[in-house]
XYZ file of N, CA, C and O in Angstrom:
416
model
N 10.756 129.913 47.826
C 10.797 128.777 46.902
C 10.083 129.134 45.605
O 9.309 130.086 45.555
N 10.338 128.366 44.574
C 9.718 128.659 43.275
C 8.195 128.521 43.363
O 7.463 129.206 42.663
N 7.743 127.621 44.226
C 6.299 127.464 44.422
C 5.669 128.780 44.844
O 4.634 129.177 44.328
N 6.300 129.453 45.807
C 5.742 130.693 46.331
C 5.714 131.774 45.258
O 4.720 132.474 45.106
N 6.804 131.885 44.495
C 6.863 132.874 43.409
C 5.754 132.582 42.405
O 5.043 133.489 41.961
N 5.590 131.322 42.061
C 4.561 130.900 41.111
C 3.175 131.273 41.619
O 2.347 131.783 40.862
N 2.921 131.025 42.877
C 1.616 131.345 43.471
C 1.368 132.850 43.410
O 0.300 133.301 42.987
N 2.361 133.643 43.814
C 2.213 135.099 43.815
C 1.937 135.600 42.397
O 1.025 136.404 42.179
N 2.713 135.105 41.424
C 2.531 135.554 40.038
C 1.141 135.207 39.527
O 0.501 136.007 38.841
N 0.664 134.006 39.848
C -0.636 133.580 39.343
C -1.784 134.334 40.015
O -2.804 134.587 39.381
N -1.611 134.693 41.279
C -2.624 135.518 41.936
C -2.606 136.922 41.319
O -3.655 137.504 41.064
N -1.404 137.432 41.027
C -1.317 138.727 40.344
C -2.022 138.687 38.989
O -2.587 139.681 38.542
N -1.983 137.522 38.334
C -2.682 137.353 37.045
C -4.168 137.056 37.241
O -4.885 136.845 36.266
N -4.596 136.987 38.488
C -6.003 136.745 38.834
C -6.517 135.396 38.325
O -7.670 135.262 37.926
N -5.641 134.399 38.362
C -6.072 133.055 37.978
C -6.923 132.455 39.097
O -6.700 132.748 40.273
N -7.876 131.602 38.734
C -8.686 130.945 39.774
C -7.783 130.133 40.713
O -6.862 129.450 40.252
N -8.055 130.222 42.008
C -7.232 129.502 42.977
C -7.252 128.007 42.708
O -6.251 127.326 42.886
N -8.409 127.490 42.279
C -8.494 126.057 41.982
C -7.505 125.673 40.885
O -6.893 124.613 40.932
N -7.346 126.554 39.872
C -6.416 126.282 38.772
C -4.968 126.329 39.254
O -4.148 125.507 38.839
N -4.669 127.302 40.115
C -3.306 127.411 40.664
C -2.985 126.146 41.457
O -1.911 125.555 41.314
N -3.940 125.719 42.281
C -3.733 124.519 43.094
C -3.527 123.300 42.196
O -2.591 122.513 42.405
N -4.388 123.149 41.204
C -4.315 121.983 40.325
C -2.981 121.924 39.594
O -2.370 120.864 39.471
N -2.492 123.079 39.122
C -1.227 123.141 38.381
C -0.057 122.685 39.250
O 0.939 122.171 38.746
N -0.184 122.875 40.551
C 0.883 122.502 41.486
C 0.586 121.179 42.205
O 1.289 120.817 43.146
N -0.475 120.499 41.773
C -0.906 119.258 42.450
C -1.141 119.469 43.941
O -0.756 118.651 44.770
N -1.758 120.595 44.272
C -2.084 120.900 45.659
C -3.599 120.872 45.829
O -4.334 121.154 44.887
N -4.037 120.564 47.038
C -5.444 120.800 47.366
C -5.605 122.296 47.609
O -4.610 123.005 47.843
N -6.841 122.778 47.575
C -7.076 124.189 47.864
C -6.595 124.522 49.278
O -5.972 125.562 49.507
N -6.835 123.616 50.217
C -6.410 123.860 51.604
C -4.890 124.012 51.694
O -4.387 124.871 52.418
N -4.156 123.187 50.940
C -2.692 123.271 50.954
C -2.212 124.551 50.276
O -1.256 125.181 50.725
N -2.911 124.942 49.205
C -2.587 126.218 48.565
C -2.786 127.362 49.556
O -1.957 128.273 49.651
N -3.877 127.313 50.314
C -4.124 128.357 51.311
C -3.027 128.341 52.376
O -2.580 129.404 52.816
N -2.544 127.147 52.759
C -1.394 127.063 53.683
C -0.223 127.868 53.123
O 0.417 128.648 53.838
N 0.091 127.624 51.841
C 1.207 128.325 51.190
C 0.965 129.835 51.189
O 1.869 130.628 51.440
N -0.268 130.225 50.887
C -0.604 131.648 50.842
C -0.471 132.284 52.221
O -0.024 133.426 52.347
N -0.839 131.542 53.261
C -0.681 132.065 54.627
C 0.794 132.305 54.934
O 1.154 133.329 55.520
N 1.652 131.385 54.506
C 3.093 131.552 54.709
C 3.594 132.799 53.982
O 4.381 133.577 54.531
N 3.121 132.988 52.754
C 3.524 134.146 51.947
C 3.114 135.442 52.642
O 3.913 136.374 52.797
N 1.863 135.501 53.091
C 1.357 136.734 53.706
C 2.039 136.979 55.060
O 2.377 138.111 55.398
N 2.282 135.905 55.826
C 2.928 136.077 57.132
C 4.369 136.550 56.978
O 4.920 137.156 57.891
N 4.967 136.294 55.798
C 6.338 136.767 55.580
C 6.356 138.203 55.065
O 7.417 138.733 54.755
N 5.160 138.818 54.949
C 5.108 140.237 54.631
C 4.697 140.585 53.212
O 4.634 141.760 52.858
N 4.417 139.586 52.381
C 3.969 139.853 51.015
C 2.453 139.946 50.992
O 1.771 139.057 51.497
N 1.941 141.023 50.410
C 0.492 141.166 50.321
C -0.024 140.391 49.118
O 0.618 140.378 48.064
N -1.158 139.756 49.270
C -1.825 139.082 48.156
C -3.185 139.734 47.967
O -3.932 139.893 48.926
N -3.488 140.113 46.741
C -4.797 140.690 46.450
C -5.722 139.578 45.994
O -5.680 139.145 44.847
N -6.547 139.117 46.914
C -7.456 138.004 46.644
C -8.865 138.479 46.330
O -9.789 137.672 46.244
N -9.027 139.797 46.136
C -10.381 140.331 45.956
C -11.085 139.695 44.762
O -12.284 139.399 44.825
N -10.337 139.430 43.693
C -10.963 138.836 42.506
C -11.584 137.481 42.821
O -12.636 137.133 42.283
N -10.927 136.719 43.684
C -11.441 135.396 44.050
C -12.580 135.532 45.064
O -13.622 134.898 44.926
N -12.374 136.384 46.044
C -13.383 136.548 47.094
C -14.677 137.135 46.548
O -15.758 136.786 47.012
N -14.567 138.008 45.544
C -15.775 138.604 44.968
C -16.644 137.555 44.276
O -17.864 137.717 44.189
N -16.024 136.488 43.774
C -16.794 135.378 43.196
C -17.423 134.511 44.283
O -18.421 133.837 44.044
N -16.784 134.526 45.444
C -17.153 133.603 46.520
C -18.222 134.191 47.442
O -19.176 133.513 47.813
N -18.051 135.447 47.818
C -18.868 136.071 48.865
C -19.274 137.470 48.431
O -18.454 138.208 47.877
N -20.515 137.855 48.715
C -20.930 139.215 48.348
C -20.239 140.239 49.257
O -19.653 139.892 50.291
N -20.300 141.502 48.841
C -19.506 142.524 49.538
C -19.965 142.730 50.978
O -19.138 142.977 51.858
N -21.278 142.606 51.249
C -21.756 142.754 52.631
C -21.168 141.666 53.520
O -20.777 141.927 54.666
N -21.129 140.462 52.996
C -20.562 139.343 53.743
C -19.076 139.578 54.005
O -18.585 139.395 55.123
N -18.361 140.013 52.969
C -16.933 140.298 53.139
C -16.722 141.380 54.194
O -15.830 141.254 55.042
N -17.547 142.431 54.142
C -17.426 143.512 55.137
C -17.658 142.977 56.543
O -16.953 143.342 57.490
N -18.664 142.121 56.676
C -18.998 141.559 57.989
C -17.823 140.742 58.542
O -17.455 140.878 59.715
N -17.213 139.922 57.692
C -16.089 139.085 58.147
C -14.867 139.954 58.424
O -14.156 139.743 59.414
N -14.624 140.963 57.577
C -13.490 141.874 57.818
C -13.665 142.603 59.153
O -12.717 142.737 59.915
N -14.873 143.075 59.405
C -15.145 143.751 60.676
C -14.878 142.811 61.849
O -14.329 143.225 62.879
N -15.287 141.559 61.680
C -15.032 140.588 62.742
C -13.535 140.501 63.034
O -13.107 140.620 64.187
N -12.714 140.294 61.988
C -11.272 140.147 62.218
C -10.661 141.438 62.762
O -9.758 141.392 63.601
N -11.159 142.602 62.319
C -10.647 143.877 62.831
C -10.857 143.996 64.337
O -10.034 144.568 65.043
N -11.984 143.484 64.799
C -12.362 143.676 66.206
C -12.071 142.481 67.097
O -12.241 142.550 68.302
N -11.638 141.381 66.487
C -11.403 140.155 67.267
C -10.120 140.286 68.078
O -9.207 141.024 67.709
N -10.066 139.540 69.172
C -8.863 139.532 70.015
C -7.709 138.820 69.332
O -6.552 139.084 69.612
N -8.038 137.888 68.452
C -6.998 137.143 67.739
C -7.575 136.699 66.407
O -8.753 136.930 66.128
N -6.752 136.059 65.579
C -7.252 135.664 64.266
C -7.528 134.151 64.207
O -7.385 133.529 63.173
N -7.951 133.605 65.340
C -8.269 132.186 65.418
C -9.437 131.826 64.507
O -10.483 132.478 64.536
N -9.236 130.801 63.687
C -10.320 130.330 62.814
C -11.444 129.702 63.624
O -12.607 129.830 63.261
N -11.072 129.012 64.700
C -12.094 128.377 65.546
C -13.036 129.440 66.099
O -14.257 129.278 66.073
N -12.454 130.541 66.580
C -13.271 131.620 67.143
C -14.152 132.241 66.058
O -15.327 132.533 66.289
N -13.583 132.430 64.868
C -14.355 133.007 63.763
C -15.502 132.073 63.382
O -16.636 132.507 63.159
N -15.213 130.789 63.344
C -16.238 129.809 62.987
C -17.359 129.804 64.026
O -18.540 129.725 63.681
N -16.978 129.904 65.295
C -17.983 129.972 66.363
C -18.838 131.229 66.211
O -20.061 131.177 66.344
N -18.169 132.348 65.926
C -18.867 133.628 65.785
C -19.937 133.556 64.694
O -21.046 134.046 64.859
N -19.589 132.918 63.575
C -20.500 132.890 62.428
C -21.344 131.623 62.388
O -22.130 131.424 61.464
N -21.188 130.775 63.399
C -22.046 129.601 63.526
C -21.993 128.659 62.340
O -22.987 128.034 61.988
N -20.811 128.574 61.697
C -20.683 127.649 60.583
C -21.314 128.147 59.291
O -21.517 127.358 58.364
N -21.639 129.449 59.213
C -22.236 129.998 57.982
C -21.263 129.943 56.800
O -21.684 129.915 55.654
N -19.969 129.975 57.109
C -18.947 130.005 56.054
C -18.034 128.806 56.200
O -17.801 128.324 57.301
N -17.497 128.363 55.076
C -16.574 127.222 55.121
C -15.245 127.668 55.723
O -14.926 128.860 55.766
N -14.455 126.698 56.140
C -13.131 127.015 56.669
C -12.293 127.714 55.601
O -11.585 128.682 55.885
N -12.395 127.242 54.346
C -11.640 127.889 53.257
C -12.049 129.353 53.107
O -11.197 130.229 52.944
N -13.351 129.626 53.150
C -13.825 131.008 53.010
C -13.278 131.884 54.131
O -12.797 133.003 53.884
N -13.320 131.374 55.361
C -12.805 132.153 56.494
C -11.296 132.342 56.390
O -10.774 133.425 56.690
N -10.592 131.297 55.951
C -9.133 131.416 55.819
C -8.771 132.440 54.748
O -7.833 133.227 54.917
N -9.517 132.437 53.643
C -9.246 133.401 52.570
C -9.552 134.820 53.020
O -8.803 135.762 52.717
N -10.625 134.984 53.781
C -10.943 136.313 54.309
C -9.888 136.756 55.321
O -9.518 137.930 55.367
N -9.396 135.820 56.113
C -8.333 136.164 57.060
C -7.075 136.594 56.299
O -6.382 137.532 56.708
N -6.799 135.936 55.168
C -5.660 136.340 54.332
C -5.863 137.758 53.794
O -4.934 138.558 53.762
N -7.098 138.051 53.361
C -7.385 139.410 52.884
C -7.158 140.407 54.021
O -6.519 141.451 53.837
N -7.666 140.079 55.191
C -7.489 140.943 56.361
C -5.992 141.161 56.647
O -5.541 142.296 56.837
N -5.232 140.069 56.674
C -3.802 140.172 56.986
C -3.073 141.000 55.921
O -2.182 141.784 56.240
N -3.456 140.833 54.657
C -2.817 141.593 53.578
C -3.139 143.069 53.669
O -2.290 143.920 53.415
N -4.391 143.384 54.023
C -4.825 144.782 53.984
C -4.519 145.530 55.271
O -4.212 146.712 55.258
N -4.664 144.828 56.400
C -4.657 145.524 57.680
C -3.391 145.243 58.478
O -2.745 146.143 58.986
N -3.022 143.969 58.551
C -1.968 143.586 59.483
C -0.577 143.917 58.950
O 0.321 144.240 59.704
N -0.378 143.849 57.636
C 0.978 144.056 57.096
C 1.362 145.519 57.047
O 0.701 146.337 56.524
Protein backbone atom coordinates (compact mmCIF):
# COMPACT_ATOMS: atom_id res chain seq x y z
CA UNK A 1 0.00 0.00 0.00
CA UNK A 2 1.06 3.61 -0.41
CA UNK A 3 1.27 3.89 3.37
CA UNK A 4 3.99 1.24 3.48
CA UNK A 5 5.98 2.87 0.66
CA UNK A 6 5.69 6.22 2.44
CA UNK A 7 6.90 4.73 5.72
CA UNK A 8 9.88 3.01 4.06
CA UNK A 9 10.87 6.20 2.20
CA UNK A 10 10.64 8.33 5.33
CA UNK A 11 12.70 5.88 7.37
CA UNK A 12 15.27 5.91 4.55
CA UNK A 13 15.29 9.71 4.94
CA UNK A 14 15.85 9.19 8.68
CA UNK A 15 12.79 11.20 9.67
CA UNK A 16 11.72 10.97 13.32
CA UNK A 17 9.20 8.16 13.77
CA UNK A 18 6.91 10.54 15.65
CA UNK A 19 6.82 12.81 12.57
CA UNK A 20 6.11 9.89 10.23
CA UNK A 21 3.28 8.76 12.50
CA UNK A 22 1.83 12.26 12.81
CA UNK A 23 1.89 12.80 9.03
CA UNK A 24 -0.19 9.64 8.61
CA UNK A 25 -2.46 10.32 11.61
CA UNK A 26 -1.12 7.19 13.29
CA UNK A 27 -0.08 6.58 16.86
CA UNK A 28 3.52 5.45 17.30
CA UNK A 29 2.22 2.00 18.26
CA UNK A 30 0.21 1.78 15.02
CA UNK A 31 3.22 2.94 13.02
CA UNK A 32 5.24 0.16 14.65
CA UNK A 33 2.47 -2.29 13.65
CA UNK A 34 2.93 -1.15 10.03
CA UNK A 35 6.71 -1.45 10.33
CA UNK A 36 6.38 -4.99 11.69
CA UNK A 37 4.28 -5.91 8.65
CA UNK A 38 6.91 -4.38 6.35
CA UNK A 39 9.78 -6.24 8.00
CA UNK A 40 7.87 -9.55 8.17
CA UNK A 41 7.30 -9.29 4.41
CA UNK A 42 11.07 -9.25 3.93
CA UNK A 43 11.92 -5.54 3.67
CA UNK A 44 14.71 -4.41 5.95
CA UNK A 45 14.30 -1.14 7.83
CA UNK A 46 17.33 0.67 9.19
CA UNK A 47 16.08 2.10 12.47
CA UNK A 48 19.53 2.74 13.93
CA UNK A 49 19.13 6.51 13.63
CA UNK A 50 16.01 6.37 15.80
CA UNK A 51 17.28 3.76 18.23
CA UNK A 52 20.54 5.65 18.78
CA UNK A 53 18.48 8.59 20.08
CA UNK A 54 16.43 6.27 22.26
CA UNK A 55 18.89 3.79 23.79
CA UNK A 56 22.65 3.78 24.29
CA UNK A 57 24.72 1.22 22.40
CA UNK A 58 25.30 -1.05 25.43
CA UNK A 59 21.57 -1.25 25.98
CA UNK A 60 20.95 -1.99 22.31
CA UNK A 61 23.61 -4.73 22.40
CA UNK A 62 22.03 -6.24 25.50
CA UNK A 63 18.56 -6.35 23.89
CA UNK A 64 19.95 -7.67 20.59
CA UNK A 65 21.77 -10.43 22.46
CA UNK A 66 18.54 -11.29 24.22
CA UNK A 67 16.62 -11.68 20.94
CA UNK A 68 19.52 -13.63 19.36
CA UNK A 69 19.43 -16.16 22.19
CA UNK A 70 15.71 -16.21 22.96
CA UNK A 71 13.53 -19.18 22.03
CA UNK A 72 11.06 -16.83 20.38
CA UNK A 73 10.54 -13.13 19.78
CA UNK A 74 7.69 -12.75 22.27
CA UNK A 75 7.45 -9.23 23.68
CA UNK A 76 5.97 -10.58 26.91
CA UNK A 77 9.03 -12.78 27.43
CA UNK A 78 11.37 -9.89 26.60
CA UNK A 79 9.52 -7.63 29.02
CA UNK A 80 9.77 -10.27 31.74
CA UNK A 81 13.48 -10.71 31.04
CA UNK A 82 14.19 -6.99 31.42
CA UNK A 83 11.75 -6.48 34.29
CA UNK A 84 10.01 -3.54 32.66
CA UNK A 85 13.25 -1.55 32.21
CA UNK A 86 12.20 -0.69 28.65
CA UNK A 87 8.90 0.44 27.20
CA UNK A 88 6.93 -1.82 24.89
CA UNK A 89 7.71 0.58 22.02
CA UNK A 90 11.45 0.36 22.74
CA UNK A 91 11.35 -3.45 22.80
CA UNK A 92 9.24 -3.58 19.63
CA UNK A 93 11.66 -1.27 17.82
CA UNK A 94 14.63 -3.34 18.95
CA UNK A 95 12.83 -6.49 17.80
CA UNK A 96 12.36 -4.79 14.41
CA UNK A 97 16.09 -4.03 14.30
CA UNK A 98 16.81 -7.66 15.19
CA UNK A 99 14.41 -8.96 12.51
CA UNK A 100 15.90 -6.61 9.89
CA UNK A 101 19.50 -7.49 10.69
CA UNK A 102 19.36 -11.13 11.69
CA UNK A 103 16.15 -12.84 10.72
CA UNK A 104 15.74 -11.63 7.12
